[in-house]
Amino acid sequence: TVASGLQIVDVSDPANPNRVGGVFLGPYSRDLSVKNGYAYIANTAGLQVVDVNDATNPVRVGEYSTNGGVRSVHLSGDYAYVAGEAGLQVLDTRNPLNLKIIDTIDTGDAPEGVQVVGNYLYVANGSSGLKIYKSSITQDVGFRVHSAEGKLELLWGSGDGDFDLQSVGSLTPPI
């Protein structure tokens, strides 16, 4: 990204990089993540969404205003984690043309960066230092299977790391 927006460069020949496309997005694009043919770009206007399926003709298809500039964006699963002047915001990206806010986390400062690893959000939080949050959104909802004394138990995750819901049935041998 550059001050004028997004520039796409073909680097298949590293000795001769070639600009193939670009789109103006306004001042100060700062970070980007790309998924499924869409670039999510952090800039002073908020989060910009650009269709990059045709590298020669990228098209801005949407934006999400965050009440202040965005400094960092990280994509994980169906979500964009957006760090900026409005704190840390989590957006649903299942429809890139219509982003929906899922959560806002007041980090106490304007975060500079965010990364998601497993169930944890790592936030570079300006003068407040590094903050780490556990996210129930990123948690994989799994299940366990357990058999004992002729009974089969299926246990589903609750999102907090414990297993709460149970289904118990009898095991009958196949006929």
mmCIF file with all atom_site columns, C-alpha atoms in Angstrom:
data_model
loop_
_atom_site.group_PDB
_atom_site.id
_atom_site.type_symbol
_atom_site.label_atom_id
_atom_site.label_alt_id
_atom_site.label_comp_id
_atom_site.label_asym_id
_atom_site.label_entity_id
_atom_site.label_seq_id
_atom_site.pdbx_PDB_ins_code
_atom_site.Cartn_x
_atom_site.Cartn_y
_atom_site.Cartn_z
_atom_site.occupancy
_atom_site.B_iso_or_equiv
_atom_site.pdbx_formal_charge
_atom_site.auth_seq_id
_atom_site.auth_comp_id
_atom_site.auth_asym_id
_atom_site.auth_atom_id
_atom_site.pdbx_PDB_model_num
ATOM 1   C CA . THR A 1 1   ? 0.000   0.000   0.000   1.00 0.00 ? 1   THR A CA 1
ATOM 2   C CA . VAL A 1 2   ? 1.094   3.568   -0.611  1.00 0.00 ? 2   VAL A CA 1
ATOM 3   C CA . ALA A 1 3   ? -0.242  7.009   0.292   1.00 0.00 ? 3   ALA A CA 1
ATOM 4   C CA . SER A 1 4   ? -2.429  7.035   -2.823  1.00 0.00 ? 4   SER A CA 1
ATOM 5   C CA . GLY A 1 5   ? -3.997  3.618   -2.291  1.00 0.00 ? 5   GLY A CA 1
ATOM 6   C CA . LEU A 1 6   ? -3.338  0.058   -3.381  1.00 0.00 ? 6   LEU A CA 1
ATOM 7   C CA . GLN A 1 7   ? -0.724  -0.808  -6.003  1.00 0.00 ? 7   GLN A CA 1
ATOM 8   C CA . ILE A 1 8   ? -0.481  -4.353  -7.410  1.00 0.00 ? 8   ILE A CA 1
ATOM 9   C CA . VAL A 1 9   ? 2.939   -5.430  -8.654  1.00 0.00 ? 9   VAL A CA 1
ATOM 10  C CA . ASP A 1 10  ? 3.867   -8.564  -10.610 1.00 0.00 ? 10  ASP A CA 1
ATOM 11  C CA . VAL A 1 11  ? 7.068   -9.954  -9.055  1.00 0.00 ? 11  VAL A CA 1
ATOM 12  C CA . SER A 1 12  ? 7.238   -13.191 -11.057 1.00 0.00 ? 12  SER A CA 1
ATOM 13  C CA . ASP A 1 13  ? 10.582  -11.841 -12.325 1.00 0.00 ? 13  ASP A CA 1
ATOM 14  C CA . PRO A 1 14  ? 12.115  -10.348 -9.153  1.00 0.00 ? 14  PRO A CA 1
ATOM 15  C CA . ALA A 1 15  ? 14.739  -8.467  -11.159 1.00 0.00 ? 15  ALA A CA 1
ATOM 16  C CA . ASN A 1 16  ? 11.990  -6.649  -13.090 1.00 0.00 ? 16  ASN A CA 1
ATOM 17  C CA . PRO A 1 17  ? 8.952   -5.918  -10.907 1.00 0.00 ? 17  PRO A CA 1
ATOM 18  C CA . ASN A 1 18  ? 6.052   -4.612  -12.977 1.00 0.00 ? 18  ASN A CA 1
ATOM 19  C CA . ARG A 1 19  ? 3.065   -2.567  -11.748 1.00 0.00 ? 19  ARG A CA 1
ATOM 20  C CA . VAL A 1 20  ? -0.058  -4.196  -13.197 1.00 0.00 ? 20  VAL A CA 1
ATOM 21  C CA . GLY A 1 21  ? -2.864  -2.359  -11.428 1.00 0.00 ? 21  GLY A CA 1
ATOM 22  C CA . GLY A 1 22  ? -3.879  0.018   -8.689  1.00 0.00 ? 22  GLY A CA 1
ATOM 23  C CA . VAL A 1 23  ? -6.736  1.893   -7.120  1.00 0.00 ? 23  VAL A CA 1
ATOM 24  C CA . PHE A 1 24  ? -6.857  5.250   -5.310  1.00 0.00 ? 24  PHE A CA 1
ATOM 25  C CA . LEU A 1 25  ? -8.159  4.960   -1.740  1.00 0.00 ? 25  LEU A CA 1
ATOM 26  C CA . GLY A 1 26  ? -7.364  8.317   -0.183  1.00 0.00 ? 26  GLY A CA 1
ATOM 27  C CA . PRO A 1 27  ? -4.481  9.235   2.045   1.00 0.00 ? 27  PRO A CA 1
ATOM 28  C CA . TYR A 1 28  ? -2.304  6.941   4.098   1.00 0.00 ? 28  TYR A CA 1
ATOM 29  C CA . SER A 1 29  ? -3.031  3.286   3.568   1.00 0.00 ? 29  SER A CA 1
ATOM 30  C CA . ARG A 1 30  ? -1.185  1.517   6.384   1.00 0.00 ? 30  ARG A CA 1
ATOM 31  C CA . ASP A 1 31  ? -1.775  -2.233  6.298   1.00 0.00 ? 31  ASP A CA 1
ATOM 32  C CA . LEU A 1 32  ? -3.599  -4.923  4.346   1.00 0.00 ? 32  LEU A CA 1
ATOM 33  C CA . SER A 1 33  ? -4.717  -8.531  4.407   1.00 0.00 ? 33  SER A CA 1
ATOM 34  C CA . VAL A 1 34  ? -6.009  -10.463 1.406   1.00 0.00 ? 34  VAL A CA 1
ATOM 35  C CA . LYS A 1 35  ? -8.496  -13.334 1.405   1.00 0.00 ? 35  LYS A CA 1
ATOM 36  C CA . ASN A 1 36  ? -10.669 -14.932 -1.274  1.00 0.00 ? 36  ASN A CA 1
ATOM 37  C CA . GLY A 1 37  ? -9.944  -12.266 -3.873  1.00 0.00 ? 37  GLY A CA 1
ATOM 38  C CA . TYR A 1 38  ? -10.574 -9.277  -1.586  1.00 0.00 ? 38  TYR A CA 1
ATOM 39  C CA . ALA A 1 39  ? -7.995  -6.960  -0.059  1.00 0.00 ? 39  ALA A CA 1
ATOM 40  C CA . TYR A 1 40  ? -8.930  -5.428  3.307   1.00 0.00 ? 40  TYR A CA 1
ATOM 41  C CA . ILE A 1 41  ? -6.960  -2.206  3.632   1.00 0.00 ? 41  ILE A CA 1
ATOM 42  C CA . ALA A 1 42  ? -6.408  -0.184  6.795   1.00 0.00 ? 42  ALA A CA 1
ATOM 43  C CA . ASN A 1 43  ? -6.250  3.550   6.145   1.00 0.00 ? 43  ASN A CA 1
ATOM 44  C CA . THR A 1 44  ? -7.130  6.902   7.689   1.00 0.00 ? 44  THR A CA 1
ATOM 45  C CA . ALA A 1 45  ? -10.742 6.647   6.464   1.00 0.00 ? 45  ALA A CA 1
ATOM 46  C CA . GLY A 1 46  ? -11.393 3.224   8.025   1.00 0.00 ? 46  GLY A CA 1
ATOM 47  C CA . LEU A 1 47  ? -11.277 -0.236  6.499   1.00 0.00 ? 47  LEU A CA 1
ATOM 48  C CA . GLN A 1 48  ? -11.470 -0.321  2.699   1.00 0.00 ? 48  GLN A CA 1
ATOM 49  C CA . VAL A 1 49  ? -12.459 -3.464  0.738   1.00 0.00 ? 49  VAL A CA 1
ATOM 50  C CA . VAL A 1 50  ? -11.036 -3.930  -2.760  1.00 0.00 ? 50  VAL A CA 1
ATOM 51  C CA . ASP A 1 51  ? -11.910 -6.719  -5.197  1.00 0.00 ? 51  ASP A CA 1
ATOM 52  C CA . VAL A 1 52  ? -8.515  -7.876  -6.492  1.00 0.00 ? 52  VAL A CA 1
ATOM 53  C CA . ASN A 1 53  ? -9.689  -10.892 -8.506  1.00 0.00 ? 53  ASN A CA 1
ATOM 54  C CA . ASP A 1 54  ? -8.530  -9.053  -11.649 1.00 0.00 ? 54  ASP A CA 1
ATOM 55  C CA . ALA A 1 55  ? -5.100  -7.718  -10.669 1.00 0.00 ? 55  ALA A CA 1
ATOM 56  C CA . THR A 1 56  ? -5.091  -5.355  -13.655 1.00 0.00 ? 56  THR A CA 1
ATOM 57  C CA . ASN A 1 57  ? -8.352  -3.753  -12.558 1.00 0.00 ? 57  ASN A CA 1
ATOM 58  C CA . PRO A 1 58  ? -8.801  -3.709  -8.761  1.00 0.00 ? 58  PRO A CA 1
ATOM 59  C CA . VAL A 1 59  ? -12.122 -2.164  -7.709  1.00 0.00 ? 59  VAL A CA 1
ATOM 60  C CA . ARG A 1 60  ? -13.058 -0.628  -4.362  1.00 0.00 ? 60  ARG A CA 1
ATOM 61  C CA . VAL A 1 61  ? -16.310 -2.379  -3.434  1.00 0.00 ? 61  VAL A CA 1
ATOM 62  C CA . GLY A 1 62  ? -16.885 -1.293  0.130   1.00 0.00 ? 62  GLY A CA 1
ATOM 63  C CA . GLU A 1 63  ? -15.671 0.262   3.317   1.00 0.00 ? 63  GLU A CA 1
ATOM 64  C CA . TYR A 1 64  ? -16.327 0.235   7.024   1.00 0.00 ? 64  TYR A CA 1
ATOM 65  C CA . SER A 1 65  ? -16.038 3.539   8.873   1.00 0.00 ? 65  SER A CA 1
ATOM 66  C CA . THR A 1 66  ? -14.416 3.014   12.254  1.00 0.00 ? 66  THR A CA 1
ATOM 67  C CA . ASN A 1 67  ? -14.757 6.530   13.730  1.00 0.00 ? 67  ASN A CA 1
ATOM 68  C CA . GLY A 1 68  ? -11.046 7.125   13.228  1.00 0.00 ? 68  GLY A CA 1
ATOM 69  C CA . GLY A 1 69  ? -8.153  5.803   11.258  1.00 0.00 ? 69  GLY A CA 1
ATOM 70  C CA . VAL A 1 70  ? -7.262  2.123   11.072  1.00 0.00 ? 70  VAL A CA 1
ATOM 71  C CA . ARG A 1 71  ? -3.649  1.135   11.625  1.00 0.00 ? 71  ARG A CA 1
ATOM 72  C CA . SER A 1 72  ? -3.745  -2.648  11.271  1.00 0.00 ? 72  SER A CA 1
ATOM 73  C CA . VAL A 1 73  ? -6.024  -5.408  9.997   1.00 0.00 ? 73  VAL A CA 1
ATOM 74  C CA . HIS A 1 74  ? -5.706  -9.159  10.471  1.00 0.00 ? 74  HIS A CA 1
ATOM 75  C CA . LEU A 1 75  ? -8.013  -11.747 8.901   1.00 0.00 ? 75  LEU A CA 1
ATOM 76  C CA . SER A 1 76  ? -8.798  -14.990 10.686  1.00 0.00 ? 76  SER A CA 1
ATOM 77  C CA . GLY A 1 77  ? -11.640 -17.279 9.696   1.00 0.00 ? 77  GLY A CA 1
ATOM 78  C CA . ASP A 1 78  ? -14.721 -15.193 8.872   1.00 0.00 ? 78  ASP A CA 1
ATOM 79  C CA . TYR A 1 79  ? -13.490 -12.150 10.792  1.00 0.00 ? 79  TYR A CA 1
ATOM 80  C CA . ALA A 1 80  ? -11.380 -9.031  10.332  1.00 0.00 ? 80  ALA A CA 1
ATOM 81  C CA . TYR A 1 81  ? -9.654  -7.776  13.470  1.00 0.00 ? 81  TYR A CA 1
ATOM 82  C CA . VAL A 1 82  ? -9.208  -4.029  13.038  1.00 0.00 ? 82  VAL A CA 1
ATOM 83  C CA . ALA A 1 83  ? -6.884  -1.974  15.255  1.00 0.00 ? 83  ALA A CA 1
ATOM 84  C CA . GLY A 1 84  ? -6.980  1.810   15.251  1.00 0.00 ? 84  GLY A CA 1
ATOM 85  C CA . GLU A 1 85  ? -8.126  5.026   16.844  1.00 0.00 ? 85  GLU A CA 1
ATOM 86  C CA . ALA A 1 86  ? -11.491 3.488   17.824  1.00 0.00 ? 86  ALA A CA 1
ATOM 87  C CA . GLY A 1 87  ? -9.821  0.593   19.674  1.00 0.00 ? 87  GLY A CA 1
ATOM 88  C CA . LEU A 1 88  ? -10.034 -2.985  18.489  1.00 0.00 ? 88  LEU A CA 1
ATOM 89  C CA . GLN A 1 89  ? -13.045 -3.911  16.389  1.00 0.00 ? 89  GLN A CA 1
ATOM 90  C CA . VAL A 1 90  ? -14.098 -7.327  15.105  1.00 0.00 ? 90  VAL A CA 1
ATOM 91  C CA . LEU A 1 91  ? -15.967 -7.402  11.785  1.00 0.00 ? 91  LEU A CA 1
ATOM 92  C CA . ASP A 1 92  ? -17.800 -10.266 10.093  1.00 0.00 ? 92  ASP A CA 1
ATOM 93  C CA . THR A 1 93  ? -16.377 -10.614 6.558   1.00 0.00 ? 93  THR A CA 1
ATOM 94  C CA . ARG A 1 94  ? -18.612 -13.385 5.206   1.00 0.00 ? 94  ARG A CA 1
ATOM 95  C CA . ASN A 1 95  ? -20.096 -10.759 2.862   1.00 0.00 ? 95  ASN A CA 1
ATOM 96  C CA . PRO A 1 96  ? -17.178 -8.494  1.902   1.00 0.00 ? 96  PRO A CA 1
ATOM 97  C CA . LEU A 1 97  ? -19.598 -6.010  0.325   1.00 0.00 ? 97  LEU A CA 1
ATOM 98  C CA . ASN A 1 98  ? -21.450 -5.541  3.621   1.00 0.00 ? 98  ASN A CA 1
ATOM 99  C CA . LEU A 1 99  ? -19.162 -5.850  6.652   1.00 0.00 ? 99  LEU A CA 1
ATOM 100 C CA . LYS A 1 100 ? -20.918 -6.175  10.016  1.00 0.00 ? 100 LYS A CA 1
ATOM 101 C CA . ILE A 1 101 ? -19.472 -5.280  13.405  1.00 0.00 ? 101 ILE A CA 1
ATOM 102 C CA . ILE A 1 102 ? -19.406 -8.199  15.856  1.00 0.00 ? 102 ILE A CA 1
ATOM 103 C CA . ASP A 1 103 ? -17.553 -6.686  18.809  1.00 0.00 ? 103 ASP A CA 1
ATOM 104 C CA . THR A 1 104 ? -15.550 -3.691  20.006  1.00 0.00 ? 104 THR A CA 1
ATOM 105 C CA . ILE A 1 105 ? -12.813 -4.024  22.607  1.00 0.00 ? 105 ILE A CA 1
ATOM 106 C CA . ASP A 1 106 ? -11.750 -0.927  24.524  1.00 0.00 ? 106 ASP A CA 1
ATOM 107 C CA . THR A 1 107 ? -8.003  -1.437  24.827  1.00 0.00 ? 107 THR A CA 1
ATOM 108 C CA . GLY A 1 108 ? -7.483  1.786   26.763  1.00 0.00 ? 108 GLY A CA 1
ATOM 109 C CA . ASP A 1 109 ? -5.318  3.247   24.004  1.00 0.00 ? 109 ASP A CA 1
ATOM 110 C CA . ALA A 1 110 ? -5.258  3.398   20.197  1.00 0.00 ? 110 ALA A CA 1
ATOM 111 C CA . PRO A 1 111 ? -3.745  0.060   19.158  1.00 0.00 ? 111 PRO A CA 1
ATOM 112 C CA . GLU A 1 112 ? -1.062  0.008   16.484  1.00 0.00 ? 112 GLU A CA 1
ATOM 113 C CA . GLY A 1 113 ? -1.319  -3.626  15.432  1.00 0.00 ? 113 GLY A CA 1
ATOM 114 C CA . VAL A 1 114 ? -3.188  -6.884  15.906  1.00 0.00 ? 114 VAL A CA 1
ATOM 115 C CA . GLN A 1 115 ? -2.421  -10.545 15.201  1.00 0.00 ? 115 GLN A CA 1
ATOM 116 C CA . VAL A 1 116 ? -4.571  -13.595 15.844  1.00 0.00 ? 116 VAL A CA 1
ATOM 117 C CA . VAL A 1 117 ? -2.955  -16.882 16.831  1.00 0.00 ? 117 VAL A CA 1
ATOM 118 C CA . GLY A 1 118 ? -5.316  -19.682 17.791  1.00 0.00 ? 118 GLY A CA 1
ATOM 119 C CA . ASN A 1 119 ? -7.756  -18.311 20.358  1.00 0.00 ? 119 ASN A CA 1
ATOM 120 C CA . TYR A 1 120 ? -5.639  -15.298 21.301  1.00 0.00 ? 120 TYR A CA 1
ATOM 121 C CA . LEU A 1 121 ? -5.508  -11.721 20.033  1.00 0.00 ? 121 LEU A CA 1
ATOM 122 C CA . TYR A 1 122 ? -2.118  -10.044 20.389  1.00 0.00 ? 122 TYR A CA 1
ATOM 123 C CA . VAL A 1 123 ? -2.524  -6.263  20.376  1.00 0.00 ? 123 VAL A CA 1
ATOM 124 C CA . ALA A 1 124 ? 0.328   -3.748  20.139  1.00 0.00 ? 124 ALA A CA 1
ATOM 125 C CA . ASN A 1 125 ? -1.401  -1.102  22.195  1.00 0.00 ? 125 ASN A CA 1
ATOM 126 C CA . GLY A 1 126 ? 0.680   2.050   21.803  1.00 0.00 ? 126 GLY A CA 1
ATOM 127 C CA . SER A 1 127 ? 2.053   3.388   25.072  1.00 0.00 ? 127 SER A CA 1
ATOM 128 C CA . SER A 1 128 ? 0.177   0.656   26.991  1.00 0.00 ? 128 SER A CA 1
ATOM 129 C CA . GLY A 1 129 ? 2.417   -2.052  25.525  1.00 0.00 ? 129 GLY A CA 1
ATOM 130 C CA . LEU A 1 130 ? 1.398   -5.521  24.394  1.00 0.00 ? 130 LEU A CA 1
ATOM 131 C CA . LYS A 1 131 ? -2.029  -6.767  25.446  1.00 0.00 ? 131 LYS A CA 1
ATOM 132 C CA . ILE A 1 132 ? -3.306  -10.310 24.976  1.00 0.00 ? 132 ILE A CA 1
ATOM 133 C CA . TYR A 1 133 ? -6.991  -11.202 24.840  1.00 0.00 ? 133 TYR A CA 1
ATOM 134 C CA . LYS A 1 134 ? -8.615  -14.629 24.665  1.00 0.00 ? 134 LYS A CA 1
ATOM 135 C CA . SER A 1 135 ? -11.263 -14.684 21.980  1.00 0.00 ? 135 SER A CA 1
ATOM 136 C CA . SER A 1 136 ? -14.297 -16.913 22.034  1.00 0.00 ? 136 SER A CA 1
ATOM 137 C CA . ILE A 1 137 ? -14.949 -15.916 18.410  1.00 0.00 ? 137 ILE A CA 1
ATOM 138 C CA . THR A 1 138 ? -11.802 -17.632 17.134  1.00 0.00 ? 138 THR A CA 1
ATOM 139 C CA . GLN A 1 139 ? -12.380 -20.781 19.201  1.00 0.00 ? 139 GLN A CA 1
ATOM 140 C CA . ASP A 1 140 ? -13.002 -23.895 17.186  1.00 0.00 ? 140 ASP A CA 1
ATOM 141 C CA . VAL A 1 141 ? -16.183 -25.534 18.423  1.00 0.00 ? 141 VAL A CA 1
ATOM 142 C CA . GLY A 1 142 ? -15.142 -29.162 18.597  1.00 0.00 ? 142 GLY A CA 1
ATOM 143 C CA . PHE A 1 143 ? -16.491 -32.243 20.219  1.00 0.00 ? 143 PHE A CA 1
ATOM 144 C CA . ARG A 1 144 ? -15.208 -35.280 22.076  1.00 0.00 ? 144 ARG A CA 1
ATOM 145 C CA . VAL A 1 145 ? -16.446 -38.827 21.872  1.00 0.00 ? 145 VAL A CA 1
ATOM 146 C CA . HIS A 1 146 ? -16.171 -41.044 24.928  1.00 0.00 ? 146 HIS A CA 1
ATOM 147 C CA . SER A 1 147 ? -17.462 -44.546 25.504  1.00 0.00 ? 147 SER A CA 1
ATOM 148 C CA . ALA A 1 148 ? -17.702 -46.331 28.827  1.00 0.00 ? 148 ALA A CA 1
ATOM 149 C CA . GLU A 1 149 ? -19.877 -49.044 30.294  1.00 0.00 ? 149 GLU A CA 1
ATOM 150 C CA . GLY A 1 150 ? -21.814 -49.569 27.071  1.00 0.00 ? 150 GLY A CA 1
ATOM 151 C CA . LYS A 1 151 ? -22.711 -45.876 26.696  1.00 0.00 ? 151 LYS A CA 1
ATOM 152 C CA . LEU A 1 152 ? -21.546 -43.399 24.068  1.00 0.00 ? 152 LEU A CA 1
ATOM 153 C CA . GLU A 1 153 ? -21.118 -39.771 25.113  1.00 0.00 ? 153 GLU A CA 1
ATOM 154 C CA . LEU A 1 154 ? -20.788 -36.860 22.666  1.00 0.00 ? 154 LEU A CA 1
ATOM 155 C CA . LEU A 1 155 ? -19.598 -33.655 24.313  1.00 0.00 ? 155 LEU A CA 1
ATOM 156 C CA . TRP A 1 156 ? -19.696 -30.298 22.517  1.00 0.00 ? 156 TRP A CA 1
ATOM 157 C CA . GLY A 1 157 ? -17.572 -27.265 23.319  1.00 0.00 ? 157 GLY A CA 1
ATOM 158 C CA . SER A 1 158 ? -19.159 -24.233 24.961  1.00 0.00 ? 158 SER A CA 1
ATOM 159 C CA . GLY A 1 159 ? -16.663 -21.681 23.619  1.00 0.00 ? 159 GLY A CA 1
ATOM 160 C CA . ASP A 1 160 ? -14.813 -21.173 26.902  1.00 0.00 ? 160 ASP A CA 1
ATOM 161 C CA . GLY A 1 161 ? -12.637 -24.237 26.591  1.00 0.00 ? 161 GLY A CA 1
ATOM 162 C CA . ASP A 1 162 ? -14.881 -26.460 28.710  1.00 0.00 ? 162 ASP A CA 1
ATOM 163 C CA . PHE A 1 163 ? -17.290 -29.064 27.423  1.00 0.00 ? 163 PHE A CA 1
ATOM 164 C CA . ASP A 1 164 ? -20.843 -28.518 28.623  1.00 0.00 ? 164 ASP A CA 1
ATOM 165 C CA . LEU A 1 165 ? -23.462 -30.133 26.427  1.00 0.00 ? 165 LEU A CA 1
ATOM 166 C CA . GLN A 1 166 ? -23.845 -33.879 26.501  1.00 0.00 ? 166 GLN A CA 1
ATOM 167 C CA . SER A 1 167 ? -25.722 -36.510 24.583  1.00 0.00 ? 167 SER A CA 1
ATOM 168 C CA . VAL A 1 168 ? -25.640 -40.001 26.039  1.00 0.00 ? 168 VAL A CA 1
ATOM 169 C CA . GLY A 1 169 ? -26.949 -43.112 24.299  1.00 0.00 ? 169 GLY A CA 1
ATOM 170 C CA . SER A 1 170 ? -26.628 -46.898 24.441  1.00 0.00 ? 170 SER A CA 1
ATOM 171 C CA . LEU A 1 171 ? -24.198 -48.744 22.258  1.00 0.00 ? 171 LEU A CA 1
ATOM 172 C CA . THR A 1 172 ? -25.826 -51.599 20.397  1.00 0.00 ? 172 THR A CA 1
ATOM 173 C CA . PRO A 1 173 ? -23.784 -53.982 18.306  1.00 0.00 ? 173 PRO A CA 1
ATOM 174 C CA . PRO A 1 174 ? -24.523 -54.034 14.566  1.00 0.00 ? 174 PRO A CA 1
ATOM 175 C CA . ILE A 1 175 ? -26.876 -56.803 13.399  1.00 0.00 ? 175 ILE A CA 1
#
